[in-house]
């Protein structure tokens, strides 16, 4: 029993040692890979950003800057993923919602992205990453690999190094001139390897923490986020109040008026039933038609508030049902592996409904394509028509209302609609599917 216990202890210690050595090697390899990517990647992104922003006054930068900044964000997002997966360091992504690269107005998109504090935080991070970030990523590999040179010197290669160095070769702070000093270089290498055993993973953590310190959001960004949420909440309240007024108006002018007229007809029928049965029968038929019309208007009103098919079968089937009622040929492609929350589905449904209404009434389209899918935590809806184009997001337009509705959920609306068409409207809402 004693032998088994010792054997288990030694085995556990061996496993711990192998695990630590594996972690040390992995940290060194990852740090070296990061260093090889950080320097050229950050330099390229930084130079392209500066050149593109400098070209804005002559107009070229208006076209290139959104694409360059989108590339910088993609690069920064990739580094956020590495920080989380390799170092367990979470760096929140705090960009404001921005429209698609295919939006028709590059001026709005360029200055919208430049007005985002997160954009300037990315640009400040790039020079830090190409200097201090490069060094902190390289140090784990250096701390692990540099001792190998000390061992090689101690093994006898000091003669080659000293001949190349003109009689003295420096390894760290040790001047190597003979076998005794070469052994000193080997001892220094052993000490560095001992330090690497403990500090290599921590140095890689330092790199990721430095990245978080520069890329991570601060209190100013939190205040900006609160401001944006306040605006979207106010828009949601205003939209809700407008919707209630619309419902009241539709009830007053539609179903309520028909029901009042039907009640008056029934009163007249009661008086004419004995005196003029023929006239009474005509009024009965009129009252029946009024009831049918009132019921139809109430159904339309309920469908406009929250369609039953949306609640029962989800957004995909609700959009298909919406497409079936259109007077133009419509193709619907749905790739949704689950259902979003009810408020998100409702927002997406009514956004699609408004865009389709615009396409039918104003674009003169005879064919419409609708695509719904969910990827990267985003519900993406694209509506394309072959109409005359020219759609813009302006004050008072239906698209402006769609933008406000999506903004309540941090959603984004992008419109590409050149004169002559086609028109592509892209909507994105961050959400998870159940």
Tab-separated table of N, CA and C in Angstrom, residues 98-100 102-105 108-109 354-355 358 389-406 411-417 423-427:
chain	number	residue	atom	x	y	z
A	98	UNK	N	-23.577	50.185	-36.849
A	98	UNK	CA	-23.257	50.926	-38.078
A	98	UNK	C	-23.902	50.223	-39.258
A	99	UNK	N	-24.278	50.976	-40.275
A	99	UNK	CA	-24.938	50.366	-41.431
A	99	UNK	C	-23.987	49.508	-42.240
A	100	UNK	N	-24.560	48.756	-43.155
A	100	UNK	CA	-23.801	47.860	-44.016
A	100	UNK	C	-22.846	48.638	-44.915
A	102	UNK	N	-22.725	48.488	-47.894
A	102	UNK	CA	-23.408	48.778	-49.148
A	102	UNK	C	-24.401	49.930	-49.030
A	103	UNK	N	-24.354	50.658	-47.910
A	103	UNK	CA	-25.260	51.782	-47.756
A	103	UNK	C	-24.965	52.832	-48.828
A	104	UNK	N	-26.026	53.530	-49.277
A	104	UNK	CA	-25.885	54.415	-50.431
A	104	UNK	C	-25.140	55.707	-50.103
A	105	UNK	N	-25.080	56.095	-48.846
A	105	UNK	CA	-24.497	57.381	-48.488
A	105	UNK	C	-23.164	57.179	-47.767
A	108	UNK	N	-22.364	59.651	-44.684
A	108	UNK	CA	-22.984	59.332	-43.400
A	108	UNK	C	-22.265	58.177	-42.719
A	109	UNK	N	-21.913	57.166	-43.494
A	109	UNK	CA	-21.270	55.999	-42.898
A	109	UNK	C	-19.860	56.330	-42.410
A	354	UNK	N	-43.068	46.869	-43.563
A	354	UNK	CA	-42.925	48.244	-44.033
A	354	UNK	C	-42.072	48.311	-45.293
A	355	UNK	N	-40.990	47.535	-45.322
A	355	UNK	CA	-40.121	47.537	-46.501
A	355	UNK	C	-40.862	46.986	-47.720
A	358	UNK	N	-43.253	49.582	-49.066
A	358	UNK	CA	-42.544	50.576	-49.877
A	358	UNK	C	-42.207	50.045	-51.258
A	389	UNK	N	-35.559	52.040	-57.715
A	389	UNK	CA	-34.508	52.517	-56.809
A	389	UNK	C	-34.796	53.912	-56.281
A	390	UNK	N	-33.756	54.521	-55.708
A	390	UNK	CA	-33.890	55.875	-55.173
A	390	UNK	C	-34.387	55.941	-53.748
A	391	UNK	N	-34.488	54.799	-53.053
A	391	UNK	CA	-34.975	54.819	-51.669
A	391	UNK	C	-33.892	55.366	-50.750
A	392	UNK	N	-34.279	56.209	-49.801
A	392	UNK	CA	-33.351	56.805	-48.840
A	392	UNK	C	-33.971	56.755	-47.455
A	393	UNK	N	-33.090	56.801	-46.445
A	393	UNK	CA	-33.561	56.875	-45.058
A	393	UNK	C	-33.637	58.349	-44.700
A	394	UNK	N	-34.806	58.909	-44.753
A	394	UNK	CA	-34.971	60.323	-44.454
A	394	UNK	C	-36.058	60.540	-43.433
A	395	UNK	N	-36.078	61.752	-42.888
A	395	UNK	CA	-37.089	62.091	-41.884
A	395	UNK	C	-38.470	61.977	-42.502
A	396	UNK	N	-39.361	61.292	-41.808
A	396	UNK	CA	-40.723	61.156	-42.287
A	396	UNK	C	-40.938	59.968	-43.196
A	397	UNK	N	-39.875	59.294	-43.640
A	397	UNK	CA	-40.042	58.143	-44.522
A	397	UNK	C	-40.321	56.895	-43.696
A	398	UNK	N	-40.896	55.891	-44.367
A	398	UNK	CA	-41.150	54.641	-43.679
A	398	UNK	C	-39.871	53.965	-43.213
A	399	UNK	N	-38.794	54.135	-43.985
A	399	UNK	CA	-37.522	53.516	-43.604
A	399	UNK	C	-36.955	54.132	-42.330
A	400	UNK	N	-37.207	55.426	-42.121
A	400	UNK	CA	-36.764	56.059	-40.881
A	400	UNK	C	-37.472	55.432	-39.686
A	401	UNK	N	-38.756	55.127	-39.853
A	401	UNK	CA	-39.483	54.451	-38.789
A	401	UNK	C	-38.954	53.056	-38.526
A	402	UNK	N	-38.586	52.351	-39.608
A	402	UNK	CA	-37.992	51.022	-39.449
A	402	UNK	C	-36.666	51.115	-38.690
A	403	UNK	N	-35.867	52.132	-39.030
A	403	UNK	CA	-34.583	52.314	-38.357
A	403	UNK	C	-34.785	52.557	-36.865
A	404	UNK	N	-35.774	53.376	-36.511
A	404	UNK	CA	-36.047	53.623	-35.086
A	404	UNK	C	-36.517	52.352	-34.394
A	405	UNK	N	-37.357	51.577	-35.077
A	405	UNK	CA	-37.866	50.348	-34.468
A	405	UNK	C	-36.717	49.364	-34.202
A	406	UNK	N	-35.816	49.225	-35.170
A	406	UNK	CA	-34.686	48.313	-34.986
A	406	UNK	C	-33.704	48.843	-33.947
A	411	UNK	N	-30.470	47.225	-33.285
A	411	UNK	CA	-30.451	46.760	-34.661
A	411	UNK	C	-29.965	47.836	-35.618
A	412	UNK	N	-29.661	47.411	-36.838
A	412	UNK	CA	-29.092	48.290	-37.854
A	412	UNK	C	-29.884	48.125	-39.149
A	413	UNK	N	-30.083	49.247	-39.822
A	413	UNK	CA	-30.738	49.242	-41.135
A	413	UNK	C	-29.767	49.814	-42.156
A	414	UNK	N	-29.592	49.116	-43.277
A	414	UNK	CA	-28.725	49.594	-44.361
A	414	UNK	C	-29.511	49.536	-45.661
A	415	UNK	N	-29.391	50.576	-46.463
A	415	UNK	CA	-30.130	50.671	-47.713
A	415	UNK	C	-29.164	50.935	-48.861
A	416	UNK	N	-29.237	50.104	-49.882
A	416	UNK	CA	-28.504	50.331	-51.132
A	416	UNK	C	-29.547	50.437	-52.235
A	417	UNK	N	-29.721	51.648	-52.773
A	417	UNK	CA	-30.798	51.873	-53.732
A	417	UNK	C	-30.377	52.909	-54.772
A	423	UNK	N	-33.011	47.748	-55.441
A	423	UNK	CA	-32.952	48.219	-54.061
A	423	UNK	C	-32.721	47.029	-53.140
A	424	UNK	N	-31.721	47.153	-52.261
A	424	UNK	CA	-31.461	46.114	-51.256
A	424	UNK	C	-31.521	46.752	-49.876
A	425	UNK	N	-32.408	46.255	-49.052
A	425	UNK	CA	-32.553	46.722	-47.673
A	425	UNK	C	-32.106	45.592	-46.754
A	426	UNK	N	-31.102	45.866	-45.938
A	426	UNK	CA	-30.564	44.865	-45.017
A	426	UNK	C	-30.830	45.306	-43.588
A	427	UNK	N	-31.375	44.395	-42.805
A	427	UNK	CA	-31.663	44.664	-41.397
A	427	UNK	C	-30.948	43.627	-40.534
